[in-house]
Amino acid sequence: MKMMNFRIFLFAALICTALTSCFEDDDEVYKYDGPAVVEFNQATLTTGSYTRSVESGDGTISEQVNLVSPHLSSDQVINFSVDAANSTAVEGTHYSTTGQFTIPANTSFGDATVEILNGAIPAGETRTLVLVLEGNDVVGVSENYKSITISISPN
């Protein structure tokens, strides 16, 4: 009986060894070598279309932005803008923003911030704010995940 158990154990060990030797080297499979780009994190989780709902006067909100690239050795100041053609919110009345944020050196994330002001919005209506990443001279923009929508309702 001991000999039978030993043979089963030996056979199982050989099968495990044979199967694990067939795996590809993970370092090469998952190595990104494309251009450095930024993308809104929430847009990647919702197949590109993401709307965040907030209330007038909510204060500062932030949206995580991912750097898709190996870490960069210097801070990256990333620009973003408001898509005026698709936004109904008015700067200075409904929101305020600097239009840029920093992804620190040797990290993969930064936060785009917008202050939601206590602007007058009639009951039953909303104001739309569309943010669009612009990147910088070093970091481009992921075309599929470059924008998000913020829906501002009355408080």
mmCIF file of C-alpha atoms in Angstrom:
data_model
loop_
_atom_site.group_PDB
_atom_site.id
_atom_site.type_symbol
_atom_site.label_atom_id
_atom_site.label_comp_id
_atom_site.label_asym_id
_atom_site.label_seq_id
_atom_site.Cartn_x
_atom_site.Cartn_y
_atom_site.Cartn_z
ATOM 1 C CA MET A 1 0.000 0.000 0.000
ATOM 2 C CA LYS A 2 2.874 2.366 0.817
ATOM 3 C CA MET A 3 4.400 1.700 -2.594
ATOM 4 C CA MET A 4 1.091 2.566 -4.304
ATOM 5 C CA ASN A 5 0.811 5.861 -2.368
ATOM 6 C CA PHE A 6 4.413 6.687 -3.232
ATOM 7 C CA ARG A 7 3.742 6.098 -6.960
ATOM 8 C CA ILE A 8 0.638 8.295 -6.864
ATOM 9 C CA PHE A 9 2.580 11.039 -5.077
ATOM 10 C CA LEU A 10 5.462 10.775 -7.564
ATOM 11 C CA PHE A 11 3.074 10.874 -10.525
ATOM 12 C CA ALA A 12 1.264 13.949 -9.123
ATOM 13 C CA ALA A 13 4.578 15.724 -8.485
ATOM 14 C CA LEU A 14 5.741 15.047 -12.052
ATOM 15 C CA ILE A 15 2.461 16.336 -13.505
ATOM 16 C CA CYS A 16 2.672 19.532 -11.404
ATOM 17 C CA THR A 17 6.270 20.104 -12.466
ATOM 18 C CA ALA A 18 5.435 19.552 -16.124
ATOM 19 C CA LEU A 19 2.481 21.944 -16.043
ATOM 20 C CA THR A 20 4.274 24.769 -14.240
ATOM 21 C CA SER A 21 7.193 24.637 -16.613
ATOM 22 C CA CYS A 22 4.782 25.531 -19.426
ATOM 23 C CA PHE A 23 3.881 28.960 -17.990
ATOM 24 C CA GLU A 24 5.285 31.967 -19.787
ATOM 25 C CA ASP A 25 7.585 34.371 -17.977
ATOM 26 C CA ASP A 26 5.251 36.938 -16.338
ATOM 27 C CA ASP A 27 7.854 39.698 -16.546
ATOM 28 C CA GLU A 28 7.730 39.637 -20.330
ATOM 29 C CA VAL A 29 4.005 38.990 -20.742
ATOM 30 C CA TYR A 30 2.880 42.009 -18.701
ATOM 31 C CA LYS A 31 5.580 44.510 -19.623
ATOM 32 C CA TYR A 32 4.077 47.713 -21.089
ATOM 33 C CA ASP A 33 6.268 49.340 -23.704
ATOM 34 C CA GLY A 34 3.849 51.802 -25.329
ATOM 35 C CA PRO A 35 3.800 55.578 -24.920
ATOM 36 C CA ALA A 36 3.058 57.121 -21.519
ATOM 37 C CA VAL A 37 -0.619 58.125 -21.318
ATOM 38 C CA VAL A 38 -3.114 59.182 -18.647
ATOM 39 C CA GLU A 39 -6.716 58.057 -18.203
ATOM 40 C CA PHE A 40 -9.562 58.647 -15.767
ATOM 41 C CA ASN A 41 -9.747 55.587 -13.520
ATOM 42 C CA GLN A 42 -13.558 55.511 -13.354
ATOM 43 C CA ALA A 43 -13.805 55.648 -17.150
ATOM 44 C CA THR A 44 -11.754 52.448 -17.389
ATOM 45 C CA LEU A 45 -14.137 50.675 -15.000
ATOM 46 C CA THR A 46 -17.286 51.627 -16.907
ATOM 47 C CA THR A 47 -16.154 51.073 -20.511
ATOM 48 C CA GLY A 48 -15.409 54.719 -21.179
ATOM 49 C CA SER A 49 -18.661 56.400 -20.167
ATOM 50 C CA TYR A 50 -18.829 57.564 -16.558
ATOM 51 C CA THR A 51 -21.081 60.123 -14.890
ATOM 52 C CA ARG A 52 -20.581 61.166 -11.287
ATOM 53 C CA SER A 53 -23.543 62.726 -9.484
ATOM 54 C CA VAL A 54 -22.893 65.500 -6.953
ATOM 55 C CA GLU A 55 -24.930 68.241 -5.303
ATOM 56 C CA SER A 56 -24.387 71.960 -5.563
ATOM 57 C CA GLY A 57 -22.101 73.080 -2.733
ATOM 58 C CA ASP A 58 -20.441 69.663 -2.222
ATOM 59 C CA GLY A 59 -17.023 71.317 -2.127
ATOM 60 C CA THR A 60 -13.855 69.804 -3.546
ATOM 61 C CA ILE A 61 -14.215 66.482 -5.324
ATOM 62 C CA SER A 62 -11.431 64.480 -6.908
ATOM 63 C CA GLU A 63 -11.187 61.911 -9.663
ATOM 64 C CA GLN A 64 -8.269 59.492 -9.796
ATOM 65 C CA VAL A 65 -6.165 59.623 -12.947
ATOM 66 C CA ASN A 66 -3.937 56.663 -13.849
ATOM 67 C CA LEU A 67 -0.534 56.898 -15.504
ATOM 68 C CA VAL A 68 -0.248 54.031 -17.995
ATOM 69 C CA SER A 69 3.495 53.608 -18.331
ATOM 70 C CA PRO A 70 6.491 52.527 -16.325
ATOM 71 C CA HIS A 71 7.041 55.011 -13.485
ATOM 72 C CA LEU A 72 8.565 58.293 -14.599
ATOM 73 C CA SER A 73 11.521 59.757 -12.707
ATOM 74 C CA SER A 74 10.124 63.301 -12.458
ATOM 75 C CA ASP A 75 6.835 64.862 -11.356
ATOM 76 C CA GLN A 76 4.347 65.227 -14.208
ATOM 77 C CA VAL A 77 2.013 68.232 -14.207
ATOM 78 C CA ILE A 78 -1.019 67.055 -16.165
ATOM 79 C CA ASN A 79 -3.470 69.496 -17.737
ATOM 80 C CA PHE A 80 -7.205 69.017 -18.084
ATOM 81 C CA SER A 81 -9.989 71.227 -19.379
ATOM 82 C CA VAL A 82 -13.747 71.603 -19.442
ATOM 83 C CA ASP A 83 -15.507 70.610 -22.655
ATOM 84 C CA ALA A 84 -17.551 73.807 -23.038
ATOM 85 C CA ALA A 85 -19.584 72.454 -25.957
ATOM 86 C CA ASN A 86 -20.951 69.602 -23.827
ATOM 87 C CA SER A 87 -21.082 71.328 -20.422
ATOM 88 C CA THR A 88 -23.935 73.417 -19.012
ATOM 89 C CA ALA A 89 -22.223 74.269 -15.710
ATOM 90 C CA VAL A 90 -20.766 77.782 -15.519
ATOM 91 C CA GLU A 91 -17.256 78.359 -14.157
ATOM 92 C CA GLY A 92 -17.332 80.607 -11.096
ATOM 93 C CA THR A 93 -21.020 79.864 -10.511
ATOM 94 C CA HIS A 94 -21.269 76.072 -10.385
ATOM 95 C CA TYR A 95 -17.610 74.989 -10.258
ATOM 96 C CA SER A 96 -14.010 76.140 -9.988
ATOM 97 C CA THR A 97 -10.815 74.352 -11.036
ATOM 98 C CA THR A 98 -7.138 75.044 -11.706
ATOM 99 C CA GLY A 99 -7.120 72.743 -14.738
ATOM 100 C CA GLN A 100 -4.031 70.834 -13.661
ATOM 101 C CA PHE A 101 -2.723 68.354 -11.113
ATOM 102 C CA THR A 102 0.522 66.499 -10.448
ATOM 103 C CA ILE A 103 1.420 62.841 -10.719
ATOM 104 C CA PRO A 104 4.438 62.576 -8.391
ATOM 105 C CA ALA A 105 7.674 60.979 -9.615
ATOM 106 C CA ASN A 106 7.812 57.175 -9.395
ATOM 107 C CA THR A 107 4.050 56.805 -8.868
ATOM 108 C CA SER A 108 1.126 55.788 -11.058
ATOM 109 C CA PHE A 109 -1.713 58.030 -9.875
ATOM 110 C CA GLY A 110 -2.812 61.625 -9.443
ATOM 111 C CA ASP A 111 -6.097 63.348 -8.626
ATOM 112 C CA ALA A 112 -7.896 65.878 -10.813
ATOM 113 C CA THR A 113 -9.855 68.137 -8.463
ATOM 114 C CA VAL A 114 -12.859 70.371 -8.999
ATOM 115 C CA GLU A 115 -14.593 72.536 -6.427
ATOM 116 C CA ILE A 116 -18.373 72.253 -6.690
ATOM 117 C CA LEU A 117 -19.728 75.669 -5.717
ATOM 118 C CA ASN A 118 -23.108 76.460 -4.185
ATOM 119 C CA GLY A 119 -24.464 77.974 -7.403
ATOM 120 C CA ALA A 120 -28.172 78.404 -7.967
ATOM 121 C CA ILE A 121 -29.685 75.474 -9.857
ATOM 122 C CA PRO A 122 -33.488 75.384 -10.186
ATOM 123 C CA ALA A 123 -35.266 72.404 -8.610
ATOM 124 C CA GLY A 124 -35.575 69.479 -10.986
ATOM 125 C CA GLU A 125 -32.684 70.640 -13.180
ATOM 126 C CA THR A 126 -29.020 69.644 -13.308
ATOM 127 C CA ARG A 127 -25.852 71.174 -14.665
ATOM 128 C CA THR A 128 -23.368 69.058 -16.578
ATOM 129 C CA LEU A 129 -19.595 69.404 -16.346
ATOM 130 C CA VAL A 130 -17.426 67.394 -18.758
ATOM 131 C CA LEU A 131 -13.722 67.133 -17.855
ATOM 132 C CA VAL A 132 -11.192 66.209 -20.549
ATOM 133 C CA LEU A 133 -7.578 65.182 -19.937
ATOM 134 C CA GLU A 134 -4.986 66.957 -22.082
ATOM 135 C CA GLY A 135 -1.701 65.482 -20.808
ATOM 136 C CA ASN A 136 1.584 67.370 -21.253
ATOM 137 C CA ASP A 137 4.732 67.276 -23.427
ATOM 138 C CA VAL A 138 5.830 63.900 -21.993
ATOM 139 C CA VAL A 139 2.534 62.168 -21.231
ATOM 140 C CA GLY A 140 -0.232 61.754 -23.796
ATOM 141 C CA VAL A 141 -3.897 60.901 -23.310
ATOM 142 C CA SER A 142 -5.719 57.591 -23.629
ATOM 143 C CA GLU A 143 -8.354 58.414 -26.256
ATOM 144 C CA ASN A 144 -10.881 55.914 -24.883
ATOM 145 C CA TYR A 145 -10.724 57.110 -21.266
ATOM 146 C CA LYS A 146 -9.915 60.811 -21.501
ATOM 147 C CA SER A 147 -13.202 62.293 -20.282
ATOM 148 C CA ILE A 148 -15.738 62.028 -17.485
ATOM 149 C CA THR A 149 -19.034 63.767 -16.796
ATOM 150 C CA ILE A 150 -20.071 65.345 -13.509
ATOM 151 C CA SER A 151 -23.792 65.933 -13.021
ATOM 152 C CA ILE A 152 -24.514 68.732 -10.522
ATOM 153 C CA SER A 153 -27.986 68.784 -8.970
ATOM 154 C CA PRO A 154 -29.506 71.345 -6.565
ATOM 155 C CA ASN A 155 -28.823 70.752 -2.871
#
